[in-house]
Amino acid sequence: MRIVVVEDDERISAFVARGLGAQGHQVSVAMTGADGIVLASEPDVDLVILDLGLPDIDGVDVLSQLRRTRGVPPVLVLTARDAIADKVEVLDRGADDYLTKPFALDELLARVRVLARRSDQPTANRLERAGLVLDLGARRATRDGRVIDLSTREFALLAYLMRNPGQVLSRVQILAAVWEYDFDPLSNVVDVYVRYLRRKIDREDEESLIETVRGAGYRFRA
Ligand code: CA
């Protein structure tokens, strides 16, 4: 894979580049947010690893800017910030995963493998329900023909719910399927994302397509 690492700490970027290079990845390093945006927007990039503490632009703003461009590859955020609120903010801004410094190289490589698998998912797959269409190949969602702008994580959550219509899915199941690693099960990230999705996909005069099953989790209406 071609991976862009946006990190101003040379020690960390060299360590990450060496580790990824040893796995056969082709790595480009940007030391500033501005350079990172340019490199990450090149068409053949498969993954972006983004540090939040950059000298010129805050990493969160770099992320927002990348996410405004369509077709940007998955973004794995590196940060020294560890609060749940920060995690939720970063995921909300469109990061696909999150790693807190200091981290072990093995953990970084494991996250990279997960994101690589995800960006390799089969194409031309389509989920449809009540006028809501999810085109998994084009990563495009529409309801009644209207395009719905979803972050990568919102899209993954909606795809998971739509693949399991009528089934009650617990928060832990959803975290495992959509976040794909041990996210703090006490965090409210699933509820936060369901709220975002409802706001985006539901028709105003109807009950939500995503039902809350009290004490159990969520169910996509069959
Ligand atoms: Ca930094």
mmCIF file of C-alpha atoms and ligand atoms in Angstrom:
data_model
loop_
_atom_site.group_PDB
_atom_site.id
_atom_site.type_symbol
_atom_site.label_atom_id
_atom_site.label_comp_id
_atom_site.label_asym_id
_atom_site.label_seq_id
_atom_site.Cartn_x
_atom_site.Cartn_y
_atom_site.Cartn_z
ATOM 1 C CA MET A 1 0.000 0.000 0.000
ATOM 2 C CA ARG A 2 1.026 3.589 -0.451
ATOM 3 C CA ILE A 3 0.857 5.271 2.962
ATOM 4 C CA VAL A 4 1.269 8.946 3.798
ATOM 5 C CA VAL A 5 2.545 9.704 7.311
ATOM 6 C CA VAL A 6 1.886 13.264 8.517
ATOM 7 C CA GLU A 7 4.036 13.730 11.606
ATOM 8 C CA ASP A 8 6.487 16.495 12.541
ATOM 9 C CA ASP A 9 8.381 14.459 15.134
ATOM 10 C CA GLU A 10 11.201 12.969 13.051
ATOM 11 C CA ARG A 11 11.883 10.240 15.563
ATOM 12 C CA ILE A 12 8.298 8.987 15.359
ATOM 13 C CA SER A 13 7.915 9.400 11.605
ATOM 14 C CA ALA A 14 11.192 7.541 10.999
ATOM 15 C CA PHE A 15 10.125 4.732 13.339
ATOM 16 C CA VAL A 16 6.711 4.438 11.688
ATOM 17 C CA ALA A 17 8.153 4.661 8.160
ATOM 18 C CA ARG A 18 10.725 1.965 8.954
ATOM 19 C CA GLY A 19 8.099 -0.357 10.442
ATOM 20 C CA LEU A 20 5.700 0.086 7.526
ATOM 21 C CA GLY A 21 8.517 -0.134 4.985
ATOM 22 C CA ALA A 22 9.566 -3.479 6.480
ATOM 23 C CA GLN A 23 6.046 -4.743 5.733
ATOM 24 C CA GLY A 24 6.453 -3.791 2.096
ATOM 25 C CA HIS A 25 4.501 -0.532 2.193
ATOM 26 C CA GLN A 26 5.604 2.513 0.298
ATOM 27 C CA VAL A 27 5.736 5.415 2.751
ATOM 28 C CA SER A 28 5.868 9.180 2.184
ATOM 29 C CA VAL A 29 6.359 11.498 5.137
ATOM 30 C CA ALA A 30 5.012 15.047 5.465
ATOM 31 C CA MET A 31 6.287 17.227 8.319
ATOM 32 C CA THR A 32 3.503 19.814 8.174
ATOM 33 C CA GLY A 33 -0.266 19.759 7.836
ATOM 34 C CA ALA A 34 -0.105 21.730 4.590
ATOM 35 C CA ASP A 35 2.275 19.212 2.985
ATOM 36 C CA GLY A 36 0.188 16.389 4.418
ATOM 37 C CA ILE A 37 -2.961 17.638 2.717
ATOM 38 C CA VAL A 38 -1.158 17.826 -0.618
ATOM 39 C CA LEU A 39 0.393 14.351 -0.315
ATOM 40 C CA ALA A 40 -2.768 12.699 1.055
ATOM 41 C CA SER A 41 -4.837 14.047 -1.836
ATOM 42 C CA GLU A 42 -2.736 12.262 -4.447
ATOM 43 C CA PRO A 43 -4.832 9.639 -6.198
ATOM 44 C CA ASP A 44 -2.833 6.480 -5.427
ATOM 45 C CA VAL A 45 -2.693 6.889 -1.626
ATOM 46 C CA ASP A 46 -4.262 3.968 0.274
ATOM 47 C CA LEU A 47 -3.974 5.175 3.860
ATOM 48 C CA VAL A 48 -3.093 8.331 5.789
ATOM 49 C CA ILE A 49 -1.516 8.260 9.253
ATOM 50 C CA LEU A 50 -2.064 11.665 10.798
ATOM 51 C CA ASP A 51 -0.565 13.172 13.943
ATOM 52 C CA LEU A 52 -2.805 15.761 15.607
ATOM 53 C CA GLY A 53 -0.015 17.972 16.983
ATOM 54 C CA LEU A 54 1.449 19.613 13.883
ATOM 55 C CA PRO A 55 3.437 22.850 13.689
ATOM 56 C CA ASP A 56 1.274 24.722 11.186
ATOM 57 C CA ILE A 57 -2.324 23.447 11.184
ATOM 58 C CA ASP A 58 -4.076 21.519 13.959
ATOM 59 C CA GLY A 59 -4.371 17.871 12.907
ATOM 60 C CA VAL A 60 -8.127 17.949 13.536
ATOM 61 C CA ASP A 61 -8.410 20.716 10.915
ATOM 62 C CA VAL A 62 -6.232 18.738 8.521
ATOM 63 C CA LEU A 63 -8.644 15.837 9.007
ATOM 64 C CA SER A 64 -11.692 18.013 8.336
ATOM 65 C CA GLN A 65 -10.064 19.377 5.217
ATOM 66 C CA LEU A 66 -9.199 15.896 3.949
ATOM 67 C CA ARG A 67 -12.721 14.707 4.614
ATOM 68 C CA ARG A 68 -14.204 17.510 2.562
ATOM 69 C CA THR A 69 -12.450 16.024 -0.448
ATOM 70 C CA ARG A 70 -14.261 13.010 -1.835
ATOM 71 C CA GLY A 71 -12.432 9.744 -2.247
ATOM 72 C CA VAL A 72 -9.805 10.389 0.405
ATOM 73 C CA PRO A 73 -8.397 7.109 1.788
ATOM 74 C CA PRO A 74 -8.868 5.938 5.386
ATOM 75 C CA VAL A 75 -7.206 8.083 8.052
ATOM 76 C CA LEU A 76 -5.582 6.677 11.193
ATOM 77 C CA VAL A 77 -5.025 9.408 13.775
ATOM 78 C CA LEU A 78 -2.080 9.488 16.166
ATOM 79 C CA THR A 79 -2.338 11.616 19.224
ATOM 80 C CA ALA A 80 -1.170 12.192 22.753
ATOM 81 C CA ARG A 81 -4.713 13.141 23.763
ATOM 82 C CA ASP A 82 -6.508 10.307 25.463
ATOM 83 C CA ALA A 83 -9.885 11.570 26.666
ATOM 84 C CA ILE A 84 -13.036 9.887 25.341
ATOM 85 C CA ALA A 85 -14.335 13.298 24.258
ATOM 86 C CA ASP A 86 -11.257 13.748 22.057
ATOM 87 C CA LYS A 87 -11.685 10.276 20.571
ATOM 88 C CA VAL A 88 -15.295 10.987 19.727
ATOM 89 C CA GLU A 89 -14.373 14.324 18.184
ATOM 90 C CA VAL A 90 -11.681 12.800 16.015
ATOM 91 C CA LEU A 91 -13.947 9.962 14.877
ATOM 92 C CA ASP A 92 -16.731 12.428 14.276
ATOM 93 C CA ARG A 93 -14.449 14.471 12.052
ATOM 94 C CA GLY A 94 -14.038 11.407 9.886
ATOM 95 C CA ALA A 95 -11.031 9.515 11.243
ATOM 96 C CA ASP A 96 -11.289 5.773 10.698
ATOM 97 C CA ASP A 97 -9.206 4.817 13.684
ATOM 98 C CA TYR A 98 -7.322 6.295 16.553
ATOM 99 C CA LEU A 99 -4.065 5.411 18.281
ATOM 100 C CA THR A 100 -2.822 7.062 21.451
ATOM 101 C CA LYS A 101 0.882 7.842 21.890
ATOM 102 C CA PRO A 102 3.006 6.150 22.965
ATOM 103 C CA PHE A 103 2.046 3.104 20.925
ATOM 104 C CA ALA A 104 3.773 -0.145 20.038
ATOM 105 C CA LEU A 105 4.741 -0.689 16.422
ATOM 106 C CA ASP A 106 2.856 -4.000 16.415
ATOM 107 C CA GLU A 107 -0.326 -2.235 17.377
ATOM 108 C CA LEU A 108 0.088 0.326 14.625
ATOM 109 C CA LEU A 109 0.704 -2.444 12.078
ATOM 110 C CA ALA A 110 -2.396 -4.319 13.284
ATOM 111 C CA ARG A 111 -4.555 -1.206 12.837
ATOM 112 C CA VAL A 112 -3.083 -0.644 9.388
ATOM 113 C CA ARG A 113 -3.987 -4.222 8.413
ATOM 114 C CA VAL A 114 -7.596 -3.705 9.541
ATOM 115 C CA LEU A 115 -7.925 -0.493 7.538
ATOM 116 C CA ALA A 116 -6.311 -2.128 4.515
ATOM 117 C CA ARG A 117 -8.828 -4.966 4.661
ATOM 118 C CA ARG A 118 -11.646 -2.511 4.901
ATOM 119 C CA SER A 119 -10.559 -0.436 1.907
ATOM 120 C CA ASP A 120 -10.310 -3.703 -0.074
ATOM 121 C CA GLN A 121 -13.918 -4.725 0.525
ATOM 122 C CA PRO A 122 -15.728 -6.137 -2.503
ATOM 123 C CA THR A 123 -17.317 -3.564 -4.744
ATOM 124 C CA ALA A 124 -20.623 -3.412 -6.611
ATOM 125 C CA ASN A 125 -22.513 -4.387 -3.514
ATOM 126 C CA ARG A 126 -25.727 -2.620 -2.725
ATOM 127 C CA LEU A 127 -28.033 -2.506 0.296
ATOM 128 C CA GLU A 128 -31.518 -1.072 -0.015
ATOM 129 C CA ARG A 129 -34.405 -0.439 2.349
ATOM 130 C CA ALA A 130 -37.312 2.025 2.379
ATOM 131 C CA GLY A 131 -35.821 4.284 -0.235
ATOM 132 C CA LEU A 132 -32.441 4.235 1.497
ATOM 133 C CA VAL A 133 -29.733 2.915 -0.824
ATOM 134 C CA LEU A 134 -26.189 2.159 0.223
ATOM 135 C CA ASP A 135 -23.798 1.613 -2.642
ATOM 136 C CA LEU A 136 -20.875 -0.123 -0.955
ATOM 137 C CA GLY A 137 -18.673 0.013 -4.015
ATOM 138 C CA ALA A 138 -19.062 3.719 -4.644
ATOM 139 C CA ARG A 139 -19.381 4.405 -0.879
ATOM 140 C CA ARG A 140 -22.470 6.428 -1.581
ATOM 141 C CA ALA A 141 -25.710 6.733 0.346
ATOM 142 C CA THR A 142 -28.992 8.134 -0.932
ATOM 143 C CA ARG A 143 -32.488 8.356 0.466
ATOM 144 C CA ASP A 144 -35.322 8.935 -1.977
ATOM 145 C CA GLY A 145 -32.659 9.862 -4.496
ATOM 146 C CA ARG A 146 -31.128 12.551 -2.282
ATOM 147 C CA VAL A 147 -27.398 12.092 -1.602
ATOM 148 C CA ILE A 148 -26.545 11.748 2.086
ATOM 149 C CA ASP A 149 -23.095 12.850 3.154
ATOM 150 C CA LEU A 150 -21.713 10.281 5.626
ATOM 151 C CA SER A 151 -18.332 10.011 7.305
ATOM 152 C CA THR A 152 -16.463 6.740 6.808
ATOM 153 C CA ARG A 153 -17.504 5.563 10.251
ATOM 154 C CA GLU A 154 -21.147 6.537 9.809
ATOM 155 C CA PHE A 155 -21.158 4.685 6.526
ATOM 156 C CA ALA A 156 -19.658 1.554 8.130
ATOM 157 C CA LEU A 157 -22.185 1.661 10.959
ATOM 158 C CA LEU A 158 -25.115 2.061 8.592
ATOM 159 C CA ALA A 159 -23.846 -0.780 6.394
ATOM 160 C CA TYR A 160 -23.568 -3.043 9.428
ATOM 161 C CA LEU A 161 -27.107 -2.216 10.581
ATOM 162 C CA MET A 162 -28.548 -2.654 7.088
ATOM 163 C CA ARG A 163 -26.820 -6.030 6.675
ATOM 164 C CA ASN A 164 -28.653 -7.256 9.781
ATOM 165 C CA PRO A 165 -32.211 -5.986 9.399
ATOM 166 C CA GLY A 166 -34.673 -6.942 12.135
ATOM 167 C CA GLN A 167 -31.910 -8.167 14.442
ATOM 168 C CA VAL A 168 -31.185 -6.584 17.778
ATOM 169 C CA LEU A 169 -27.522 -5.603 17.838
ATOM 170 C CA SER A 170 -25.932 -4.781 21.168
ATOM 171 C CA ARG A 171 -23.553 -1.846 21.587
ATOM 172 C CA VAL A 172 -20.705 -4.286 22.188
ATOM 173 C CA GLN A 173 -21.517 -6.153 18.953
ATOM 174 C CA ILE A 174 -21.648 -2.890 17.063
ATOM 175 C CA LEU A 175 -18.346 -1.691 18.542
ATOM 176 C CA ALA A 176 -16.680 -4.973 17.619
ATOM 177 C CA ALA A 177 -18.037 -4.941 14.067
ATOM 178 C CA VAL A 178 -17.676 -1.301 13.181
ATOM 179 C CA TRP A 179 -14.738 -0.180 15.307
ATOM 180 C CA GLU A 180 -13.085 -3.608 14.956
ATOM 181 C CA TYR A 181 -11.013 -3.504 18.103
ATOM 182 C CA ASP A 182 -11.560 -3.094 21.792
ATOM 183 C CA PHE A 183 -13.060 0.305 22.066
ATOM 184 C CA ASP A 184 -13.978 1.251 25.641
ATOM 185 C CA PRO A 185 -17.375 -0.497 25.993
ATOM 186 C CA LEU A 186 -18.480 2.183 28.430
ATOM 187 C CA SER A 187 -18.085 4.932 25.874
ATOM 188 C CA ASN A 188 -21.234 6.281 24.291
ATOM 189 C CA VAL A 189 -19.724 6.410 20.837
ATOM 190 C CA VAL A 190 -22.346 4.039 19.349
ATOM 191 C CA ASP A 191 -25.221 6.161 20.672
ATOM 192 C CA VAL A 192 -23.553 9.301 19.389
ATOM 193 C CA TYR A 193 -23.172 7.803 15.910
ATOM 194 C CA VAL A 194 -26.715 6.425 15.826
ATOM 195 C CA ARG A 195 -27.920 9.927 16.618
ATOM 196 C CA TYR A 196 -25.884 11.373 13.752
ATOM 197 C CA LEU A 197 -27.190 8.734 11.370
ATOM 198 C CA ARG A 198 -30.823 9.261 12.313
ATOM 199 C CA ARG A 199 -30.481 12.958 11.702
ATOM 200 C CA LYS A 200 -29.115 12.240 8.257
ATOM 201 C CA ILE A 201 -31.151 9.285 6.987
ATOM 202 C CA ASP A 202 -34.616 9.548 8.538
ATOM 203 C CA ARG A 203 -37.648 11.176 6.955
ATOM 204 C CA GLU A 204 -39.088 13.884 9.130
ATOM 205 C CA ASP A 205 -42.620 12.522 9.395
ATOM 206 C CA GLU A 206 -41.675 8.917 10.125
ATOM 207 C CA GLU A 207 -40.289 6.817 12.933
ATOM 208 C CA SER A 208 -36.548 6.256 12.711
ATOM 209 C CA LEU A 209 -35.258 3.405 10.544
ATOM 210 C CA ILE A 210 -32.960 2.626 13.469
ATOM 211 C CA GLU A 211 -35.010 1.504 16.462
ATOM 212 C CA THR A 212 -33.705 1.726 20.003
ATOM 213 C CA VAL A 213 -34.345 -1.540 21.849
ATOM 214 C CA ARG A 214 -34.281 -0.520 25.466
ATOM 215 C CA GLY A 215 -31.580 -2.250 27.489
ATOM 216 C CA ALA A 216 -30.466 -4.279 24.475
ATOM 217 C CA GLY A 217 -29.183 -2.122 21.655
ATOM 218 C CA TYR A 218 -30.376 -1.112 18.213
ATOM 219 C CA ARG A 219 -32.349 -2.721 15.408
ATOM 220 C CA PHE A 220 -32.623 -1.694 11.796
ATOM 221 C CA ARG A 221 -36.287 -1.934 10.782
ATOM 222 C CA ALA A 222 -36.936 -5.019 8.691
HETATM 223 CA CA CA B 1 3.591 16.120 16.575
#
